[in-house]
Tab-separated table of C-alpha atoms in Angstrom:
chain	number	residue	atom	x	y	z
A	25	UNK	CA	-0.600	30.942	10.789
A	26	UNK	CA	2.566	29.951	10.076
A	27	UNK	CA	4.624	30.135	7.101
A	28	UNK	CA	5.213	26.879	5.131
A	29	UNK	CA	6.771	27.127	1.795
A	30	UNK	CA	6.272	24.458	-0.257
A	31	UNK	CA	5.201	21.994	2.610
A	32	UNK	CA	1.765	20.434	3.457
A	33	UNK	CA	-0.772	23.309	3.798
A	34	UNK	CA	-3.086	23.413	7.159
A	35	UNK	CA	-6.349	22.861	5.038
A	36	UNK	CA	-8.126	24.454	7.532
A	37	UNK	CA	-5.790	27.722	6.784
A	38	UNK	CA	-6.897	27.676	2.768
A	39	UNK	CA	-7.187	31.159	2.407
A	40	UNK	CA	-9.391	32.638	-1.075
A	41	UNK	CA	-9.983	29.723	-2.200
A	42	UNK	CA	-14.243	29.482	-1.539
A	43	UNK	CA	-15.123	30.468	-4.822
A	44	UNK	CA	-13.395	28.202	-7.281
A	45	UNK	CA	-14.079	25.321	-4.755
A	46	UNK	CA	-17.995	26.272	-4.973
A	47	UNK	CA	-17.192	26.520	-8.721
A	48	UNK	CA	-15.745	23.173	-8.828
A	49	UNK	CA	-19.317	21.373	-7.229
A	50	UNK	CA	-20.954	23.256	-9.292
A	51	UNK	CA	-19.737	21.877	-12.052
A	52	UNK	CA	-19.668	18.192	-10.819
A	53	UNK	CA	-23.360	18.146	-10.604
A	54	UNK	CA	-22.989	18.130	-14.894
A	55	UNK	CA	-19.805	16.935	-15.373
A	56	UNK	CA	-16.900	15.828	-14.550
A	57	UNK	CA	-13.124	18.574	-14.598
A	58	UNK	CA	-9.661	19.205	-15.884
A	59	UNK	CA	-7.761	21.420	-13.682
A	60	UNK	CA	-5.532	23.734	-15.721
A	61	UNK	CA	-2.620	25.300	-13.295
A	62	UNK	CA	0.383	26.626	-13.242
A	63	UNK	CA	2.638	24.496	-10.941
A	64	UNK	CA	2.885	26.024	-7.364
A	65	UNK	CA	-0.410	27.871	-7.593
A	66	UNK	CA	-1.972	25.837	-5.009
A	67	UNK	CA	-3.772	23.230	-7.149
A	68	UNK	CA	-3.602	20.669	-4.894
A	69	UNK	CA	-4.093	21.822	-2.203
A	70	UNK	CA	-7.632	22.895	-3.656
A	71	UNK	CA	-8.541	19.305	-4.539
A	72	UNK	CA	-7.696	18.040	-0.647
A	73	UNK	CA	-10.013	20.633	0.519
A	74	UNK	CA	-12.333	19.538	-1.572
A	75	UNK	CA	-11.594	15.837	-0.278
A	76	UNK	CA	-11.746	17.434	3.233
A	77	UNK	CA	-14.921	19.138	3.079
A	78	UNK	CA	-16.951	17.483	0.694
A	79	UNK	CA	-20.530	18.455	-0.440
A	80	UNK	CA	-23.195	16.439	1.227
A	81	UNK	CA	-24.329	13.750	-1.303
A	82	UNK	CA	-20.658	13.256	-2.259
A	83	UNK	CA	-18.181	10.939	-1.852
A	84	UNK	CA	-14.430	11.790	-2.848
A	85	UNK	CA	-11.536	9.858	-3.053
A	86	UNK	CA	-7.821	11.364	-3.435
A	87	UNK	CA	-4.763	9.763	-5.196
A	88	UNK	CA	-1.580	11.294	-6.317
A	89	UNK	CA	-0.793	9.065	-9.527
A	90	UNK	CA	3.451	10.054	-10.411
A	91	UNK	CA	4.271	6.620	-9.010
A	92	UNK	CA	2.616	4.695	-11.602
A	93	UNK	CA	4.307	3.479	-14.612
A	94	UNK	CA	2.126	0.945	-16.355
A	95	UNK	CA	-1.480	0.614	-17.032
A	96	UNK	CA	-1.657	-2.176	-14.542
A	97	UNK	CA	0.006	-0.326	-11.914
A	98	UNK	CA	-2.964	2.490	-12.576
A	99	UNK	CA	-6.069	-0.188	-12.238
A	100	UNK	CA	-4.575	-1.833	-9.291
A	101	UNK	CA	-4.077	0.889	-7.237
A	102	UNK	CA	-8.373	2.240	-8.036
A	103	UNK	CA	-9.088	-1.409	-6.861
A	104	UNK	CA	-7.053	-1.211	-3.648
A	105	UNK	CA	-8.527	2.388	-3.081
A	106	UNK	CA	-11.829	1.585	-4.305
A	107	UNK	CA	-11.370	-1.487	-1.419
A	108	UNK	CA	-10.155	0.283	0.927
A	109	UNK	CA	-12.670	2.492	1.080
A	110	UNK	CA	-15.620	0.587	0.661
A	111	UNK	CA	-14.091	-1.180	3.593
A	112	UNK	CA	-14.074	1.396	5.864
A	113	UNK	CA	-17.741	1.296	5.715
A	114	UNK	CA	-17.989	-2.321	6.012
A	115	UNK	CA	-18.686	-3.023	2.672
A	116	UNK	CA	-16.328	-4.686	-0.260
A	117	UNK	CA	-16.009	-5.183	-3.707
A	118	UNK	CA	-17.939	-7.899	-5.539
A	119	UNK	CA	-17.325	-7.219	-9.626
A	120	UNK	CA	-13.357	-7.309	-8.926
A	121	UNK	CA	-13.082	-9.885	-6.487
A	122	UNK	CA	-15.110	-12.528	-8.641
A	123	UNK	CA	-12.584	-10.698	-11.657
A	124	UNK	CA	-9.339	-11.767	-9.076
A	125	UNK	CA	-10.421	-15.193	-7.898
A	126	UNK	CA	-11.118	-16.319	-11.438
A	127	UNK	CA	-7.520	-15.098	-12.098
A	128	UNK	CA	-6.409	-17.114	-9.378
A	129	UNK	CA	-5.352	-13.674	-7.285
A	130	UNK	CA	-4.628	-14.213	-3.180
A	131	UNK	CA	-6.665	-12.243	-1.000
A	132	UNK	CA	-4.208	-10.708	1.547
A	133	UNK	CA	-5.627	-8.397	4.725
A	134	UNK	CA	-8.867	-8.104	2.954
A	135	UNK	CA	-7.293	-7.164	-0.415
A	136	UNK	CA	-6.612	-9.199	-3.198
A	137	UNK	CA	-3.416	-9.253	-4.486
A	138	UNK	CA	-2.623	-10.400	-8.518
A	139	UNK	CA	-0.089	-13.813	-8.694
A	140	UNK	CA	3.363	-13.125	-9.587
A	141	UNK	CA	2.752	-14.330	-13.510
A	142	UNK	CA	-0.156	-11.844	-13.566
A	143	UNK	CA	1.904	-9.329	-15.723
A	144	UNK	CA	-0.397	-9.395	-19.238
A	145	UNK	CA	-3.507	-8.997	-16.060
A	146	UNK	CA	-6.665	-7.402	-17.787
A	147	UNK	CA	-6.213	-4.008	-16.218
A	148	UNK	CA	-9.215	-2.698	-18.140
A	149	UNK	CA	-11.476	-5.363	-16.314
A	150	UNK	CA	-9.640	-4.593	-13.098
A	151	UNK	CA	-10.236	-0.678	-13.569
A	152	UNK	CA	-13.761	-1.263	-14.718
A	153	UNK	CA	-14.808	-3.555	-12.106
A	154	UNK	CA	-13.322	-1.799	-9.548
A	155	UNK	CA	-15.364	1.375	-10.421
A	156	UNK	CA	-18.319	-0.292	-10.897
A	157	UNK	CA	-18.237	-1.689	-7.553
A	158	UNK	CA	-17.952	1.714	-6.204
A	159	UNK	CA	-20.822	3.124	-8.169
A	160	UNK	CA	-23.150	0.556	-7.288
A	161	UNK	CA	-22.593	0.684	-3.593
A	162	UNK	CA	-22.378	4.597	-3.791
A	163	UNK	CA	-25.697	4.718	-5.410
A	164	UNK	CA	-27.478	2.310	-2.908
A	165	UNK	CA	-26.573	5.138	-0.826
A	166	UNK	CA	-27.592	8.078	-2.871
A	167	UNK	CA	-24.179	9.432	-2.792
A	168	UNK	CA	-22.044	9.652	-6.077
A	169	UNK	CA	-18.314	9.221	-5.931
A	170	UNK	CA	-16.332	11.324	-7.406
A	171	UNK	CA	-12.175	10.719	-8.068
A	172	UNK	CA	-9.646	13.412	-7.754
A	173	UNK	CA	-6.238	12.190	-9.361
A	174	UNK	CA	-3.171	14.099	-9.267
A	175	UNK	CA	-0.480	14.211	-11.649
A	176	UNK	CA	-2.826	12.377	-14.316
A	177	UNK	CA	-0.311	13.599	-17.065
A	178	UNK	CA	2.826	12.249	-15.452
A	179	UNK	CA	1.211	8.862	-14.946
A	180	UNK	CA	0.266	8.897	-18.228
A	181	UNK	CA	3.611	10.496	-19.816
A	182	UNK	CA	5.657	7.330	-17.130
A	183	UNK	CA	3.265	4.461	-19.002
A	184	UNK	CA	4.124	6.024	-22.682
A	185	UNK	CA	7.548	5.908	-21.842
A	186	UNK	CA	7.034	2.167	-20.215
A	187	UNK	CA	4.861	0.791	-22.203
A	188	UNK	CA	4.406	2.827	-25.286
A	189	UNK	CA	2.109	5.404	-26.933
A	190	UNK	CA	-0.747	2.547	-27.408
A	191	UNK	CA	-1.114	1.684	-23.871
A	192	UNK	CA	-1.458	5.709	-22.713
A	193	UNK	CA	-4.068	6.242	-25.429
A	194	UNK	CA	-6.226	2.843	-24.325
A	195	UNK	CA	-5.789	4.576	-20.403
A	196	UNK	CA	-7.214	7.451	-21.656
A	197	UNK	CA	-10.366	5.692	-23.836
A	198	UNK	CA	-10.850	3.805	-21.543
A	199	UNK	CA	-11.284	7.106	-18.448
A	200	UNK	CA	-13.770	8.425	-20.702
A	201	UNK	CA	-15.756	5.304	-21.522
A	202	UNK	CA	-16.153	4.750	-17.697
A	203	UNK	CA	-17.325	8.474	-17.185
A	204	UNK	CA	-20.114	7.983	-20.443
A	205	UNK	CA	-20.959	4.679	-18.877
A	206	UNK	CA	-21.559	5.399	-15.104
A	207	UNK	CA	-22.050	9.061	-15.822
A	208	UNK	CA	-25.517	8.776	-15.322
A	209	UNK	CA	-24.800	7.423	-11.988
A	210	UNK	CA	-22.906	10.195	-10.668
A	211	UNK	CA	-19.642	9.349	-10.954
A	212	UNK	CA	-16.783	12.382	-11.899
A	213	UNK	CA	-13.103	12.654	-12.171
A	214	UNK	CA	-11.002	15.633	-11.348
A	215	UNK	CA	-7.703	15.436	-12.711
A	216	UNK	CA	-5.320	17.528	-12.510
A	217	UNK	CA	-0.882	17.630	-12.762
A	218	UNK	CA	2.054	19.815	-12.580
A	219	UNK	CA	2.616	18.802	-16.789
A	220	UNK	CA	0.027	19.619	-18.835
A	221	UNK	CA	-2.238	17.260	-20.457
A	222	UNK	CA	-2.006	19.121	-23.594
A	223	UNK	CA	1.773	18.365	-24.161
A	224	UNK	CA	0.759	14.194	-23.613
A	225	UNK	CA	-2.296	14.229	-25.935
A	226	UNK	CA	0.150	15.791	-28.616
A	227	UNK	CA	2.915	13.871	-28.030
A	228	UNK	CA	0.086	10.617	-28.571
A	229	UNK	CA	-1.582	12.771	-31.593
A	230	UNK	CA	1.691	12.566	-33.226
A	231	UNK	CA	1.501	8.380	-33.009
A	232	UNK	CA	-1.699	8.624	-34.750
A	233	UNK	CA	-4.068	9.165	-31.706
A	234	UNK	CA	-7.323	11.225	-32.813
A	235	UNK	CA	-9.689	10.477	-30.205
A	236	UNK	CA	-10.923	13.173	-28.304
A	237	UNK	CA	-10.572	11.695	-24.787
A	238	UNK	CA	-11.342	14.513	-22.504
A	239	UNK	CA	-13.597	17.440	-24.356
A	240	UNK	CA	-16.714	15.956	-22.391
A	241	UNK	CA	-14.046	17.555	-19.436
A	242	UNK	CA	-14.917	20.817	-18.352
A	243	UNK	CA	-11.674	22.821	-18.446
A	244	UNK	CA	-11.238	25.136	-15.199
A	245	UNK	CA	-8.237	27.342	-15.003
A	246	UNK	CA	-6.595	27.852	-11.570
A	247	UNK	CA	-5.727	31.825	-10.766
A	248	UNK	CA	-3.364	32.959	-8.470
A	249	UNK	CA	-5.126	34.576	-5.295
A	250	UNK	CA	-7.322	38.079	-5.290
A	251	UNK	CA	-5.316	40.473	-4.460
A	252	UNK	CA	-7.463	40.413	-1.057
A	253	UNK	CA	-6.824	37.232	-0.662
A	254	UNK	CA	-2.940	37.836	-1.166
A	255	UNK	CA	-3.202	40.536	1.289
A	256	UNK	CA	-4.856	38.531	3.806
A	257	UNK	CA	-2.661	35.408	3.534
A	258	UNK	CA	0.389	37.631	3.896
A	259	UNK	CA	-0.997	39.725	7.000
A	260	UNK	CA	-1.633	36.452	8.740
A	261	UNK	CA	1.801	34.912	7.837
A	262	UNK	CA	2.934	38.066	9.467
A	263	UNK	CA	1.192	37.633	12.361
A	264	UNK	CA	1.742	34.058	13.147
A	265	UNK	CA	5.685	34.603	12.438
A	266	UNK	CA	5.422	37.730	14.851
A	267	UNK	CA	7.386	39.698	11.992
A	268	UNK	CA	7.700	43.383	12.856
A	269	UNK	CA	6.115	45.812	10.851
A	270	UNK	CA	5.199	49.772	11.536
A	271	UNK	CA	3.005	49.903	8.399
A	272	UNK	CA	1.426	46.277	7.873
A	273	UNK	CA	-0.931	47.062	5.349
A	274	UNK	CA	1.455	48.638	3.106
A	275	UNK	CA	3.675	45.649	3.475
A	276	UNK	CA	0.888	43.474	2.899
A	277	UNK	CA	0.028	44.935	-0.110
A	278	UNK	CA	3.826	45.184	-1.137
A	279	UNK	CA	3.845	41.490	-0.654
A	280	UNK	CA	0.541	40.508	-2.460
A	281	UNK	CA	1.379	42.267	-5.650
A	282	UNK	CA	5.384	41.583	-6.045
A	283	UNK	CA	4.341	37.774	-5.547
A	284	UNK	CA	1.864	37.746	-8.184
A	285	UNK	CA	-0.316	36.730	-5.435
A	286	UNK	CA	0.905	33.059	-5.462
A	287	UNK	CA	0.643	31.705	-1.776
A	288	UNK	CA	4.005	29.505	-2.290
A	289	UNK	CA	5.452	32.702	-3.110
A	290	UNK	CA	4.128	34.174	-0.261
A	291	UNK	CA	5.436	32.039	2.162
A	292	UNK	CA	8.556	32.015	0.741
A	293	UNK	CA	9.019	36.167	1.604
A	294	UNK	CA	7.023	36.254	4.939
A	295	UNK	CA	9.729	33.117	6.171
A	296	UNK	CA	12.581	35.375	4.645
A	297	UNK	CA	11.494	38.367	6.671
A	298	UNK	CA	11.289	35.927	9.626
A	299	UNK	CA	14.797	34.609	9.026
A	300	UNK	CA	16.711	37.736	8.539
A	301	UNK	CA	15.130	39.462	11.562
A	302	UNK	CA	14.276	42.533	9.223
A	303	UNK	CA	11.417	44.741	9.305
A	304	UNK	CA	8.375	44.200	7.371
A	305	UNK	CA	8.778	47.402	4.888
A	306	UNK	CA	8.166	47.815	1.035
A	307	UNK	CA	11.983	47.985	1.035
A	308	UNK	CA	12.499	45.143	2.788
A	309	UNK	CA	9.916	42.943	0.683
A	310	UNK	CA	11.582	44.173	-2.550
A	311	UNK	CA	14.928	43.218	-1.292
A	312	UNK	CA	14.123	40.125	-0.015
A	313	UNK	CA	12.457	39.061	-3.397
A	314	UNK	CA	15.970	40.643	-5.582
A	315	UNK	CA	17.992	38.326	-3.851
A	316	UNK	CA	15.732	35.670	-3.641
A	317	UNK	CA	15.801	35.718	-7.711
A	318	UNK	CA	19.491	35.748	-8.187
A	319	UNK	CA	19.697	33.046	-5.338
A	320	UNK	CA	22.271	30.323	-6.921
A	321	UNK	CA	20.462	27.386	-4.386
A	322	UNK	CA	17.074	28.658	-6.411
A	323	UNK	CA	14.733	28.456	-3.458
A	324	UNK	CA	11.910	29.176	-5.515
A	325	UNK	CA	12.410	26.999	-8.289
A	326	UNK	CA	12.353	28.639	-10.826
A	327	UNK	CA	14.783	27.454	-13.045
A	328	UNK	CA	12.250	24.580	-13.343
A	329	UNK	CA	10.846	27.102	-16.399
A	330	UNK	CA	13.650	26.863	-18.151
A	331	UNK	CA	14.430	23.315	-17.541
A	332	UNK	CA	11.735	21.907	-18.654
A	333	UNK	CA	11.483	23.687	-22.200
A	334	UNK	CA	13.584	20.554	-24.311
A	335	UNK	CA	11.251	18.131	-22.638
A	336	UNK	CA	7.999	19.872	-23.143
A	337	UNK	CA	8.672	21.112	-26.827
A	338	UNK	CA	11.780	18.905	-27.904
A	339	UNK	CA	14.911	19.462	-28.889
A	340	UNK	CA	14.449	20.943	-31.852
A	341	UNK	CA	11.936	23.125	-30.637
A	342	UNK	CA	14.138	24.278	-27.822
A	343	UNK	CA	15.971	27.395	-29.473
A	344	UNK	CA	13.251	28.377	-31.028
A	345	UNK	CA	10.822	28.819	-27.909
A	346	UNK	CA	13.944	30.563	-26.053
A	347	UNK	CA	14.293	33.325	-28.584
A	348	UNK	CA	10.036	33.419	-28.626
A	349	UNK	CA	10.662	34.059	-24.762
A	350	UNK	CA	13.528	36.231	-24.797
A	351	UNK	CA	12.124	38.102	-27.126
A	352	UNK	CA	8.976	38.977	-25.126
A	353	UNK	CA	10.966	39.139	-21.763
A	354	UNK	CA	12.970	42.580	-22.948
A	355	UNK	CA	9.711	44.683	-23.555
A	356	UNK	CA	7.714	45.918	-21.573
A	357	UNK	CA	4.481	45.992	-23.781
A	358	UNK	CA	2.602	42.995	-25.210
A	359	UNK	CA	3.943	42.504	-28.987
A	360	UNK	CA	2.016	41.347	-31.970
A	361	UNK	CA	2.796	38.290	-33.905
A	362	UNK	CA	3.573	39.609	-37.113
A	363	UNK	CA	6.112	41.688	-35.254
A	364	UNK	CA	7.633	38.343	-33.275
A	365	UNK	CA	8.375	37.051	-36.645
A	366	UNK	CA	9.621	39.576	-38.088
A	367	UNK	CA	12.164	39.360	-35.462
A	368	UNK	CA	12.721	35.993	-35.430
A	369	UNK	CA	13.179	36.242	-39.235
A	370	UNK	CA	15.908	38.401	-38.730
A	371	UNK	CA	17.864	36.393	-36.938
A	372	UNK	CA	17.272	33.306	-38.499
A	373	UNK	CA	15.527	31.554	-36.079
A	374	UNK	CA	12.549	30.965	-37.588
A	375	UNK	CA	10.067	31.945	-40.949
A	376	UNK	CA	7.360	29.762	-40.893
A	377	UNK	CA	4.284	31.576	-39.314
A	378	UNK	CA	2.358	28.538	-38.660
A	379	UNK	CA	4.657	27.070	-36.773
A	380	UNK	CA	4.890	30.126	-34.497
A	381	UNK	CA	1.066	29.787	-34.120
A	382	UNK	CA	1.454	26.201	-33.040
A	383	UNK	CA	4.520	27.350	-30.626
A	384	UNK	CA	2.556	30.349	-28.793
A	385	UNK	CA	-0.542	28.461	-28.408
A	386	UNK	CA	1.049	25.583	-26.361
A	387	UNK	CA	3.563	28.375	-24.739
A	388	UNK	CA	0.614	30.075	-23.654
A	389	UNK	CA	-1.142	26.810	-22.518
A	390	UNK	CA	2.070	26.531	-20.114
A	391	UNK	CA	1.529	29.858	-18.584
A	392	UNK	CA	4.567	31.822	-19.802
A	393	UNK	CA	2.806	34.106	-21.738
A	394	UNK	CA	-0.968	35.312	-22.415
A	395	UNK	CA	-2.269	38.090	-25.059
A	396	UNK	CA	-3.893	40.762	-24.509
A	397	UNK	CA	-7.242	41.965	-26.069
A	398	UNK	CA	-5.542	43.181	-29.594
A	399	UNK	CA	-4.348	39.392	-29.073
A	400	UNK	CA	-0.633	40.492	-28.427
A	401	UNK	CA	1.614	38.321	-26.399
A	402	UNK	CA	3.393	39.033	-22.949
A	403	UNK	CA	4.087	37.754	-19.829
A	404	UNK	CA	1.521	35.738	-17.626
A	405	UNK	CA	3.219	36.487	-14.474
A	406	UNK	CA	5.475	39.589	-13.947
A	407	UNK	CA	8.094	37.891	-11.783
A	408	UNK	CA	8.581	35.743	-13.896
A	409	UNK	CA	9.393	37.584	-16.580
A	410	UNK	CA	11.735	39.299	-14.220
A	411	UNK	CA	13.341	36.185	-13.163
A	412	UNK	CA	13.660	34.831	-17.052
A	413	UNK	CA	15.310	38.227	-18.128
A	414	UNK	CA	17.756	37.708	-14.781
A	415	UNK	CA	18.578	34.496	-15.074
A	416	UNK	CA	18.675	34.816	-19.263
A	417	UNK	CA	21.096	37.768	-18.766
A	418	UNK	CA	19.140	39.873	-20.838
C-alpha cells in the first residue's frame, strides 16, 4: 500500500473501517443517517465503500453535491442520476418524463433536458418524481435505494446564499417529506459534508425556520481509527513505501498515536519518511510531525481551523471563540465553565454565561473541543491543540 495523502483512497485498501460500515446498514434497515465528521477523517471515503460494496437487497447511489447552487440545480441532477441509473438496467423514468414533456423539456441521449426559459421549473415535482420513479422500479425488484450525498450542507449553505434562506428551508422540507413518504418503501439518505449541518439549520433558525427537518435522522459520529487500526494502516504504508525501520512496531505505534489516528494524517508522515530518506524511528516520526506543524506551505491544512471561525460563528462571534480556544489550548487539563468565564470576564471578552453555553455547544459540535465526564472542556484532538497553540503563538 502506498501512501496517498489527501488523494483518492484504493477502496479496496479501507483499513478499520468494518464496524461503522456494518453500523451504518444496520441502521438503514430503520432509518435513514447524518454523518457527523470532522473533515479529513475519512468520511467519504466510508460512504464509497459503502457504494462499492453494498448489502444485498440494496441499491446505492453516490453524489458529491458542492457544485450546486440553486434548488433546481439539486432536483435536476437526482433526475439525471436517478436516469442514469435506471438506464443502466434498461429501465427509465416514467413520473419525470411525463413531468418534462408537459413542460415542453427536449430529450437529449436518453435524458431530458429543461428549455432555456425553464428557470421558475417546479424543482419539487422534478425531485419528487424523479425519486418516485426510482422507488417504484427499486421495489418491483425488492431492492430499496438508498442516496448517499456529500457535502449536503455546502449545497445547501451555496442555495441560501443564491437564492435565499426560503428556498434552503423548502430543500430541506421537502428531503424529509420524501423520506416519510417513500419511507415505507425503503428508501434512505446518507448525508454527510465537510460544514456542519448544525451551523446551516441555525443560520435558517435565525430567518424564522422551526421545522425540525432531520431529527427522524439518525446521527452517527465518525471516529478517527482504533489505535489497531492506526497501527496497521501505518505498518502497511511502511511497507509499500519500503521505508526503513529497525523497530517497526514501535514506529508504528509512534505514528498511530502522534496522528490521532487520522489516516490523512498518516499518510502525510509515512510519505515524509519516504521523502527525506530517514529512518522510521520515534525520533524521526516526532520530527517529521514538528516541522510538518510549523510548515509555512501548511501541508496539512490546518490553518483551515482557524480560517473558518468568522464564517462559521460570524464576525462578531470571532474574538470571542478565539479567546474560548486559546484559553483551553494553554492547559493541559480539561477546565470547567464557570472557570472559562471567569477568565473571559477578566479580560473583557465576554460576561454573559448563556452565550458561552450557546458558543461551546456548537464549538464542540465542530470538533475543537469535547468535555470530559465532570463535563469540563478540552481538546478533541491533541495535535491540534498543539498546532492551535503553535500557530496562535501561545
Amino acid at each position: 500500500m502506498k501512501a496517498n495523502p489527501g488523494g483518492q483512497i484504493d477502496l479496496k485498501e479501507v483499513v478499520g473501517r468494518d464496524e461503522i460500515i456494518n453500523q451504518i446498514w444496520d441502521t438503514l434497515e430503520q432509518q435513514s443517517i447524518r454523518m457527523n465528521a470532522e473533515r479529513r477523517i475519512g468520511k467519504t471515503t466510508i460512504i464509497k465503500k459503502i457504494c462499492l460494496e453494498p448489502r444485498s437487497g440494496w441499491a446505492p447511489i453516490f453524489q458529491d453535491l458542492e457544485q450546486y447552487h440553486t434548488a433546481l440545480e439539486f432536483a435536476m441532477a437526482i433526475y439525471r442520476e436517478v436516469e442514469k441509473f435506471l438506464s443502466s438496467q434498461k429501465k427509465t423514468t416514467r413520473h419525470a418524463r411525463k413531468l418534462f414533456e408537459a413542460m415542453g423539456g427536449i430529450e437529449v441521449a436518453g435524458v431530458f433536458k429543461l428549455p432555456a426559459s425553464s428557470n421558475t421549473a417546479p424543482w419539487k415535482d422534478i425531485l419528487s418524481s424523479a425519486i418516485q420513479d426510482l422507488v417504484e422500479v427499486r421495489e418491483k425488484r425488492n431492492e430499496r435505494p438508498v442516496f448517499l450525498w456529500d457535502e449536503v450542507p455546502l449545497m445547501l449553505d451555496n442555495i441560501k446564499k443564491r437564492e435565499g434562506e426560503p428556498a434552503a428551508m423548502e430543500v430541506l422540507d421537502t428531503l424529509r417529506g420524501l423520506r416519510q413518504t417513500h419511507g415505507g418503501s425503503g428508501l434512505r439518505m446518507i448525508i454527510t459534508g465537510s460544514i456542519g449541518l448544525h451551523h446551516v439549520i441555525n443560520s435558517l433558525r435565525q430567518q424564522g425556520y422551526t421545522n425540525s427537518s432531520v431529527n427522524d435522522m439518525l446521527a452517527i459520529k465518525v471516529l478517527p481509527l482504533d489505535m489497531d487500526s492506526a497501527c496497521e494502516l501505518a505498518n502497511k504504508l511502511l511497507q509499500g513505501e519500503g521505508v526503513p525501520a529497525s523497530n517497526r512496531g514501535e514506529v508504528t505505534t509512534a505514528i498511530a498515536r502522534i496522528s490521532d489516528a487520522f489516516p490523512f494524517y498518516i499518510h502525510h508522515i509515512v510519505k515524509a519518511l519516504k521523502q527525506t530518506g530517514i529512518e522510521g524511528s520515534t525520533e524521526s516520526v516526532e520530527q517529521i510531525v514538528a516541522d510538518q506543524l510549523v510548515d509555512a506551505g501548511d501541508p496539512w491544512e490546518l490553518n483551515h481551523y482557524r480560517d473558518r471561525i468568522e464564517e462559521y460563528y460570524g464576525k462578531a462571534s470571532e474574538k470571542i471563540v478565539l479567546a474560548i480556544l486559546d484559553g483551553i489550548a494553554v492547559r493541559s487539563k480539561a477546565i470547567s465553565l464557570d472557570f472559562l468565564l471567569a477568565e473571559l470576564k477578566a479580560t473583557g471578552i465576554l460576561d454573559d454565561r448563556e452565550r458561552l453555553i450557546d458558543l461551546l455547544r456548537l464549538i464542540e459540535q465542530d470538533h475543537y473541543l469535547s468535555r470530559n465526564s465532570d463535563g469540563h472542556y478540552r481538546f478533541q484532538f491533541p495535535l491540534l491543540q498543539r498546532w492551535w497553540k503553535l500557530a496562535r503563538g501561545l
